[in-house]
mmCIF file of C-alpha atoms in Angstrom:
data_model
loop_
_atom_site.group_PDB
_atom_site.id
_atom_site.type_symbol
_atom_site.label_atom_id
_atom_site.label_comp_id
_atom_site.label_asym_id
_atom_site.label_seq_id
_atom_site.Cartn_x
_atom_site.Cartn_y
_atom_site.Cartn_z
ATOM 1 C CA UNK A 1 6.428 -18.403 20.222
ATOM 2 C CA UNK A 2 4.474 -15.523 20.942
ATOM 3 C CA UNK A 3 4.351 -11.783 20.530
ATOM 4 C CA UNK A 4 2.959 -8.683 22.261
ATOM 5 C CA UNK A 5 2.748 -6.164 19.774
ATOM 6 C CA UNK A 6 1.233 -3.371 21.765
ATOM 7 C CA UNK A 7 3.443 -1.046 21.966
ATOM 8 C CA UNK A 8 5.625 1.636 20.083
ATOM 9 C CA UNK A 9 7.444 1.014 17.364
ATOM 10 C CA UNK A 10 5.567 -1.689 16.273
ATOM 11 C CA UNK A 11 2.438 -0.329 16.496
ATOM 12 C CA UNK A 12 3.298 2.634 14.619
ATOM 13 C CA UNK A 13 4.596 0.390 12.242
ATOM 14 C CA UNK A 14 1.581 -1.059 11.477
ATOM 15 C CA UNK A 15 -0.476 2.264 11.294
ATOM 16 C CA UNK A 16 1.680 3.595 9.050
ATOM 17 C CA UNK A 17 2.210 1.306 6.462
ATOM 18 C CA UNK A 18 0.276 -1.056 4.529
ATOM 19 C CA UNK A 19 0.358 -4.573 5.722
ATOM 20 C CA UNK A 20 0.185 -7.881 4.039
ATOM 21 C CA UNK A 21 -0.358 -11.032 6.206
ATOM 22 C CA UNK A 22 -0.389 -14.724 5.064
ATOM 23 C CA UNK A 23 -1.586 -17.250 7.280
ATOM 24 C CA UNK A 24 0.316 -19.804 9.160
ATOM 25 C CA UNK A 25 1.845 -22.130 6.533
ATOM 26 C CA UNK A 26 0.240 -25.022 8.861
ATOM 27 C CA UNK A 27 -3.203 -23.624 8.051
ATOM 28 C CA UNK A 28 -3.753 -24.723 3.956
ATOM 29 C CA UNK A 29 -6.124 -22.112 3.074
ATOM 30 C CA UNK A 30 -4.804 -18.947 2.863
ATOM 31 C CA UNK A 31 -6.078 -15.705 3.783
ATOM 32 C CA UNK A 32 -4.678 -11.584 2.365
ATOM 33 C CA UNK A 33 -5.398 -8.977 4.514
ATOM 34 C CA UNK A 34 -4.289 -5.274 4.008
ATOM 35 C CA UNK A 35 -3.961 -2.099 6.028
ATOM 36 C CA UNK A 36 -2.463 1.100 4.705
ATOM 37 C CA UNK A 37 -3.568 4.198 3.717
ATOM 38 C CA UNK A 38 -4.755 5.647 -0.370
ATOM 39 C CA UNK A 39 -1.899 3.524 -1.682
ATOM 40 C CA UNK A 40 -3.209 0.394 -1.131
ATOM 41 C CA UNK A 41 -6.852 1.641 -0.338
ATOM 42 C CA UNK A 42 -9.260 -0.472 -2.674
ATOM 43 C CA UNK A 43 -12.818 1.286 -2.696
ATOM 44 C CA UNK A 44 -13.445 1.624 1.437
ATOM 45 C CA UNK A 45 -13.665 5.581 1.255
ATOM 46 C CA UNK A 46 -16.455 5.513 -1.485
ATOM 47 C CA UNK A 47 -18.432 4.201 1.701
ATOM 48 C CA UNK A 48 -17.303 7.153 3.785
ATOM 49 C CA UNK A 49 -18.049 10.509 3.931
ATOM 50 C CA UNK A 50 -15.013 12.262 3.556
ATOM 51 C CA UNK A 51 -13.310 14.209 0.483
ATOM 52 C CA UNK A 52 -10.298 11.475 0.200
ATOM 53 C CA UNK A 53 -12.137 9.680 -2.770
ATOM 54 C CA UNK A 54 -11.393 8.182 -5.990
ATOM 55 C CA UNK A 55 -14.429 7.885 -7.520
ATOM 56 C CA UNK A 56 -14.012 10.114 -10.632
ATOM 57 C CA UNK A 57 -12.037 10.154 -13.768
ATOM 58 C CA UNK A 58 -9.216 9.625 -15.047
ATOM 59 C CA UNK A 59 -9.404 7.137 -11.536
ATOM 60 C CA UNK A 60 -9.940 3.663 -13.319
ATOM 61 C CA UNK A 61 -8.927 4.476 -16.538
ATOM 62 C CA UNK A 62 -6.990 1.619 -17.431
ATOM 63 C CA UNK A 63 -9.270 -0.776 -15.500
ATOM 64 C CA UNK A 64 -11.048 -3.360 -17.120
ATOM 65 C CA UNK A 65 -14.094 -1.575 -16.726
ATOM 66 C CA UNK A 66 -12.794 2.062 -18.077
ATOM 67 C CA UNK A 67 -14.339 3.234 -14.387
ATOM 68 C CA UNK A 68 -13.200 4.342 -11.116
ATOM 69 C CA UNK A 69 -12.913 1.618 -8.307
ATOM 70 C CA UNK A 70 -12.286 3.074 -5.564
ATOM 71 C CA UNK A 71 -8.429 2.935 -5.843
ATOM 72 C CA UNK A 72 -6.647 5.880 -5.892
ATOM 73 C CA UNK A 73 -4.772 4.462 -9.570
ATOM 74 C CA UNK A 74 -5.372 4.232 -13.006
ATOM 75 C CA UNK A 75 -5.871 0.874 -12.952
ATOM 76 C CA UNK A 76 -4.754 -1.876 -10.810
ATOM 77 C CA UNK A 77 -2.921 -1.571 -7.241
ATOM 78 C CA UNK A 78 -0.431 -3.112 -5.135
ATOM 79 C CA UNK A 79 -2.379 -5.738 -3.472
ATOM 80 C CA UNK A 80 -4.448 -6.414 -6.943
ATOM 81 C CA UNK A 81 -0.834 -7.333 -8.411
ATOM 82 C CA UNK A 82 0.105 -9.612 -5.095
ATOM 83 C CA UNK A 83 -3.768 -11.369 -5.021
ATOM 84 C CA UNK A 84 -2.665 -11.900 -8.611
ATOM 85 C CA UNK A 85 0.930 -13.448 -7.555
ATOM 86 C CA UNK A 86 -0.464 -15.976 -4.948
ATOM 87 C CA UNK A 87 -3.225 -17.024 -7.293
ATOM 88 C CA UNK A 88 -5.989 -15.417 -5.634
ATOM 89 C CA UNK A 89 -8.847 -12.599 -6.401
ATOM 90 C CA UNK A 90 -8.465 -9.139 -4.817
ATOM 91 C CA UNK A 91 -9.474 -9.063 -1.910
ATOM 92 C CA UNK A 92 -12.862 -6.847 -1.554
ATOM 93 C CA UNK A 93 -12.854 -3.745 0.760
ATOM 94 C CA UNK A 94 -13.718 -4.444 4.154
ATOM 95 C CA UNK A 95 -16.983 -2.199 4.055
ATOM 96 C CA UNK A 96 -18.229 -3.510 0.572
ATOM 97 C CA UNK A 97 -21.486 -5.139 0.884
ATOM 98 C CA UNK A 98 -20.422 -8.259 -0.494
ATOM 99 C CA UNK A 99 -17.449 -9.208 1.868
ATOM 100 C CA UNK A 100 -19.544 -12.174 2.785
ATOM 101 C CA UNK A 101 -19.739 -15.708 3.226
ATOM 102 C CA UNK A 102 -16.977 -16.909 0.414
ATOM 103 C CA UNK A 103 -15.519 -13.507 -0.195
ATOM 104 C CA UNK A 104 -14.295 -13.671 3.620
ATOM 105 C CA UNK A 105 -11.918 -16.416 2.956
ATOM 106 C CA UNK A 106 -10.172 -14.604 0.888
ATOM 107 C CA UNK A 107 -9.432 -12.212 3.181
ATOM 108 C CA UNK A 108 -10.125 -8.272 3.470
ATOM 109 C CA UNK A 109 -8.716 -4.807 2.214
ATOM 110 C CA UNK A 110 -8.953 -2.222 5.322
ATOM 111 C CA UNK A 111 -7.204 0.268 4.075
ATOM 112 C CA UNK A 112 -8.411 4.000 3.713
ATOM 113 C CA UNK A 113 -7.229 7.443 2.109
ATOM 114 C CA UNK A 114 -5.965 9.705 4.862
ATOM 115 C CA UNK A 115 -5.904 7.070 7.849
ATOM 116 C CA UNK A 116 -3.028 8.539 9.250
ATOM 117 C CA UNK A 117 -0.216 7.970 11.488
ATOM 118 C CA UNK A 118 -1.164 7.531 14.787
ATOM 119 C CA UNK A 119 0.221 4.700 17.189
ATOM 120 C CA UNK A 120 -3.434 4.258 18.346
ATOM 121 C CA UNK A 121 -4.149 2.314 15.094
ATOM 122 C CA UNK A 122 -2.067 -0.760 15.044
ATOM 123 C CA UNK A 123 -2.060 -1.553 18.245
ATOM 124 C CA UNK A 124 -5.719 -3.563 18.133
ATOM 125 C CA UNK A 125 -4.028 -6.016 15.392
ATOM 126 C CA UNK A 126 -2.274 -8.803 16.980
ATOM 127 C CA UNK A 127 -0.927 -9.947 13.808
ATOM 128 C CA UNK A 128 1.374 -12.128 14.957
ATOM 129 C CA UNK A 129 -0.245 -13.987 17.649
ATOM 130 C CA UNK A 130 -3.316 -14.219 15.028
ATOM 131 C CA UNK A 131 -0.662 -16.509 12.832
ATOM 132 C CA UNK A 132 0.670 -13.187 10.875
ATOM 133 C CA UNK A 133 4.086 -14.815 9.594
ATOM 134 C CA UNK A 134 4.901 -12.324 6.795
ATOM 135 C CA UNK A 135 4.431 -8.936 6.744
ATOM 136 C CA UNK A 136 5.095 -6.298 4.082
ATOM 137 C CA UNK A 137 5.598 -2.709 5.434
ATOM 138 C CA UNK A 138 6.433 -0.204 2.219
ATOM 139 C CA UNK A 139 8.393 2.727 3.341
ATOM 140 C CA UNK A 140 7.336 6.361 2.521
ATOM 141 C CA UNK A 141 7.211 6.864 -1.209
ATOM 142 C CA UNK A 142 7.978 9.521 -3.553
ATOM 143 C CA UNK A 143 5.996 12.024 -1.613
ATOM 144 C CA UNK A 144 7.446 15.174 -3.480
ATOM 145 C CA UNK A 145 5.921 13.768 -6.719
ATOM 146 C CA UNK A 146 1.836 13.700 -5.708
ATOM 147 C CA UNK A 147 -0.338 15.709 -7.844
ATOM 148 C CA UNK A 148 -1.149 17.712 -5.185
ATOM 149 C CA UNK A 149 2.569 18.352 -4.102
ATOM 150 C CA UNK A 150 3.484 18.791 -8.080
ATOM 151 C CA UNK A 151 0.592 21.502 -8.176
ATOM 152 C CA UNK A 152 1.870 23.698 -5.475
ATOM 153 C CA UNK A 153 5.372 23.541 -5.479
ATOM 154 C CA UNK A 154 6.392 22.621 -9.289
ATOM 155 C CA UNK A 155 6.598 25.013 -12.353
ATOM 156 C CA UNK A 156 8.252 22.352 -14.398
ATOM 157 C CA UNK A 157 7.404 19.290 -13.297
ATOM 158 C CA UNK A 158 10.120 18.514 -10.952
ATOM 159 C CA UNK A 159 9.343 16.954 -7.865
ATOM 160 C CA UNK A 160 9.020 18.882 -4.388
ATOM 161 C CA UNK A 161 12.610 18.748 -2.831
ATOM 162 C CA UNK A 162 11.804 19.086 0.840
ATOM 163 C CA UNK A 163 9.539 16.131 0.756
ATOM 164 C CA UNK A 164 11.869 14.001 -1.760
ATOM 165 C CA UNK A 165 14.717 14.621 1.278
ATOM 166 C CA UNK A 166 12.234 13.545 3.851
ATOM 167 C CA UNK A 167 11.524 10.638 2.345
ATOM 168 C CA UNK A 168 15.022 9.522 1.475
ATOM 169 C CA UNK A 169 16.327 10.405 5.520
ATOM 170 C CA UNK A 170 13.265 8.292 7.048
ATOM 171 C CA UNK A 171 13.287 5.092 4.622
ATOM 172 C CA UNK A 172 17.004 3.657 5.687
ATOM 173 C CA UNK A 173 15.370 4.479 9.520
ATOM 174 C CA UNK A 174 12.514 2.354 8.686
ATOM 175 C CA UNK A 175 14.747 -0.546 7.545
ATOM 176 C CA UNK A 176 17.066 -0.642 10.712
ATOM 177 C CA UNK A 177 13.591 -0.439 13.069
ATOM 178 C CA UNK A 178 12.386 -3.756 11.198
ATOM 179 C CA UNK A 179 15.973 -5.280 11.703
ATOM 180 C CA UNK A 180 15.407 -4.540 15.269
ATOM 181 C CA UNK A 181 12.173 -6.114 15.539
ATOM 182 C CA UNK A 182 12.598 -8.985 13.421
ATOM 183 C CA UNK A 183 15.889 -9.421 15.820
ATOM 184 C CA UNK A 184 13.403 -8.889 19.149
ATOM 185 C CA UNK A 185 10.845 -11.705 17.473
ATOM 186 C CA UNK A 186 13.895 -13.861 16.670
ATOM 187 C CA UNK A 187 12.066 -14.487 12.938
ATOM 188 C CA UNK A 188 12.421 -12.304 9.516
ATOM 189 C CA UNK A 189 7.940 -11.549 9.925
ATOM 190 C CA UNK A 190 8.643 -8.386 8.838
ATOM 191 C CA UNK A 191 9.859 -7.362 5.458
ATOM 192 C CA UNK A 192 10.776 -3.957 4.171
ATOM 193 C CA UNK A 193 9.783 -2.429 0.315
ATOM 194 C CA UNK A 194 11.870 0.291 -0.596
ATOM 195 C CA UNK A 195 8.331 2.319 -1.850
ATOM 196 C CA UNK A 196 10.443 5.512 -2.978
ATOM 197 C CA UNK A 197 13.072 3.950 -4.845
ATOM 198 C CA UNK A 198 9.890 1.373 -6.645
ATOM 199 C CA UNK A 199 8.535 4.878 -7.336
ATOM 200 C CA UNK A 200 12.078 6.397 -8.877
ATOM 201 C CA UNK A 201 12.863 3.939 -10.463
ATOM 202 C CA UNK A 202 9.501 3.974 -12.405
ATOM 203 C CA UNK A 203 10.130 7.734 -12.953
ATOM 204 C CA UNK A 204 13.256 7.757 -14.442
ATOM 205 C CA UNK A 205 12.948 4.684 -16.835
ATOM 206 C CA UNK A 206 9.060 4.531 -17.601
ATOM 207 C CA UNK A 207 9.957 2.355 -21.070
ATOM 208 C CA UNK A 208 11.414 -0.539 -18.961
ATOM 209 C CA UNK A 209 8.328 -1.204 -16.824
ATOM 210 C CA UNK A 210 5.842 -0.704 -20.139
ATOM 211 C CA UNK A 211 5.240 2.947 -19.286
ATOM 212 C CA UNK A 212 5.513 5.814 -22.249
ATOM 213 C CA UNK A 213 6.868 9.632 -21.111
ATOM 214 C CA UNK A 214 5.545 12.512 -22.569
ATOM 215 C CA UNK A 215 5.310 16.213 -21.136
ATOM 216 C CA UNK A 216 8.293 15.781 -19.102
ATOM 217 C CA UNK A 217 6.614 14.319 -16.198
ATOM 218 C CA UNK A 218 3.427 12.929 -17.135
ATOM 219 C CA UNK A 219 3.301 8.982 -17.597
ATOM 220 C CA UNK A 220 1.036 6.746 -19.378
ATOM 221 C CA UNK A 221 0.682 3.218 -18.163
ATOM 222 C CA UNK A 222 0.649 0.129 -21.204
ATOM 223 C CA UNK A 223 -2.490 -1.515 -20.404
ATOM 224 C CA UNK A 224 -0.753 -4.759 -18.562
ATOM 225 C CA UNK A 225 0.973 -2.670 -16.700
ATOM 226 C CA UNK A 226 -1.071 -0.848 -14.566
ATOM 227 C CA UNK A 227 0.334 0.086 -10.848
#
C-alpha cells in the first residue's frame, strides 16, 4: 500500500514536529532519522549562521564531556534516549562532517532550532512510501515555561498562562488529526506524545524522574537522568 503525503495536514505534520522513522521491519538493518525543531536538534545549527545556538554553557553540562553539543539540553535529548532504547548510537547531525560511510547507516538527525512551521517543509519527505512505518510526532510542549517566556512574562517563576492555554487547546487537536490519518492510511504509522503533559509532569514531581527542585522553579537533572 502506498501513500501520497503531499498535501495539508500531513505535511504540516511533519514540519512541525519531530519525526522518528524505523525502517520496514522486512529490511534487517535499521535506520533513525529525525526532523523537528531545537527540541530534538542535535548540533546542526553550530554549522549555521544564525543566533538559535547552543554552543555555550550551562548547554552540555551534564554531558559526558561537561561541554555543549549542540543540543539545546543539559545533557542528553530525546532521540539520544530512543538511539539508546533500540540499541543504537545517536545518530550524528545531518551537516556534521563525519555523517559518512558507517555513520550513514545509522541514520541522520535533521533537525534545527527555529525551523518553523511551514507546510512547505514536509512535503519533500515521502516517509511512507520510503518504508516510514512508525512515526513519532510530539505535540506542542510546555511553551509558557521556556527561559525566554519565564524571563518576560514571570516574576515568580510561574509559567506564561496564554501560552500554557495554547498549548493545552491545540494538543487534543493534534491527536484527533493523527486518528484521522492513521484512519485515511488504514495503519497506526503515526503515533502521538503528549510533549506538554511529559513536560508537567516533570515539573510538578521532579524527585520521581531523578530531578532535585530548588528556587521554586529551577530544576537540576541527577546525572542518569538527563532529558
Amino acid at each position: 500500500m502506498t501513500m501520497d503525503i503531499n498535501y495539508s495536514p500531513l505535511g504540516f505534520l511533519i514540519s512541525l514536529f519531530f519525526i522518528v522513522t524505523f525502517l520496514a521491519p522486512q529490511v534487517k538493518s535499521r535506520a533513525f532519522y529525525v526532523f523537528g525543531d531545537s527540541l530534538v536538534d542535535n548540533g546542526n545549527n553550530d554549522y549555521l549562521v544564525t543566533t538559535a545556538r547552543a554552543d555555550n554553557y550551562p548547554y552540555g553540562i551534564d554531558y559526558p564531556t561537561r561541554r555543549p553539543t549542540g543540543r539545546f539540553s543539559n545533557g542528553l535529548n530525546i532521540p539520544d534516549i530512543i538511539s539508546e532504547a533500540i540499541g543504537m548510537p545517536s545518530t550524528l547531525p545531518y551537516l556534521s562532517p563525519q555523517l559518512t560511510g558507517e555513520n550513514l547507516l545509522v541514520g541522520a538527525n535533521f533537525a534545527s532550532a527555529g525551523i518553523g512551521i511551514l507546510n512547505d517543509t514536509g512535503i519533500q519527505f515521502k516517509l511512507y512510501e520510503l518504508g516510514a512505518r512508525r512515526v513519532l510526532v510530539t505535540g506542542t510542549g510546555a511553551m509558557g515555561c521556556a527561559p525566554a517566556e519565564l524571563a518576560q512574562h514571570s516574576r515568580n517563576g510561574e509559567c506564561y498562562g496564554a501560552l500554557q492555554t495554547a498549548a493545552a487547546l491545540f494538543n487534543p487537536r493534534l491527536v484527533d488529526l493523527i486518528a484521522s490519518v492513521n484512519a485515511e492510511i488504514g495503519q497506526d504509522v503515526f503515533v502521538a506524545a503528549n510533549a506538554y503533559q511529559m513536560n508537567m509532569d516533570y515539573l510538578s514531581n521532579p524527585e520521581q524522574f531523578g530531578g532535585k527542585e530548588y528556587k521554586g522553579s529551577l530544576l537540576r537533572h541527577s546525572a542518569d537522568t538527563e532529558m
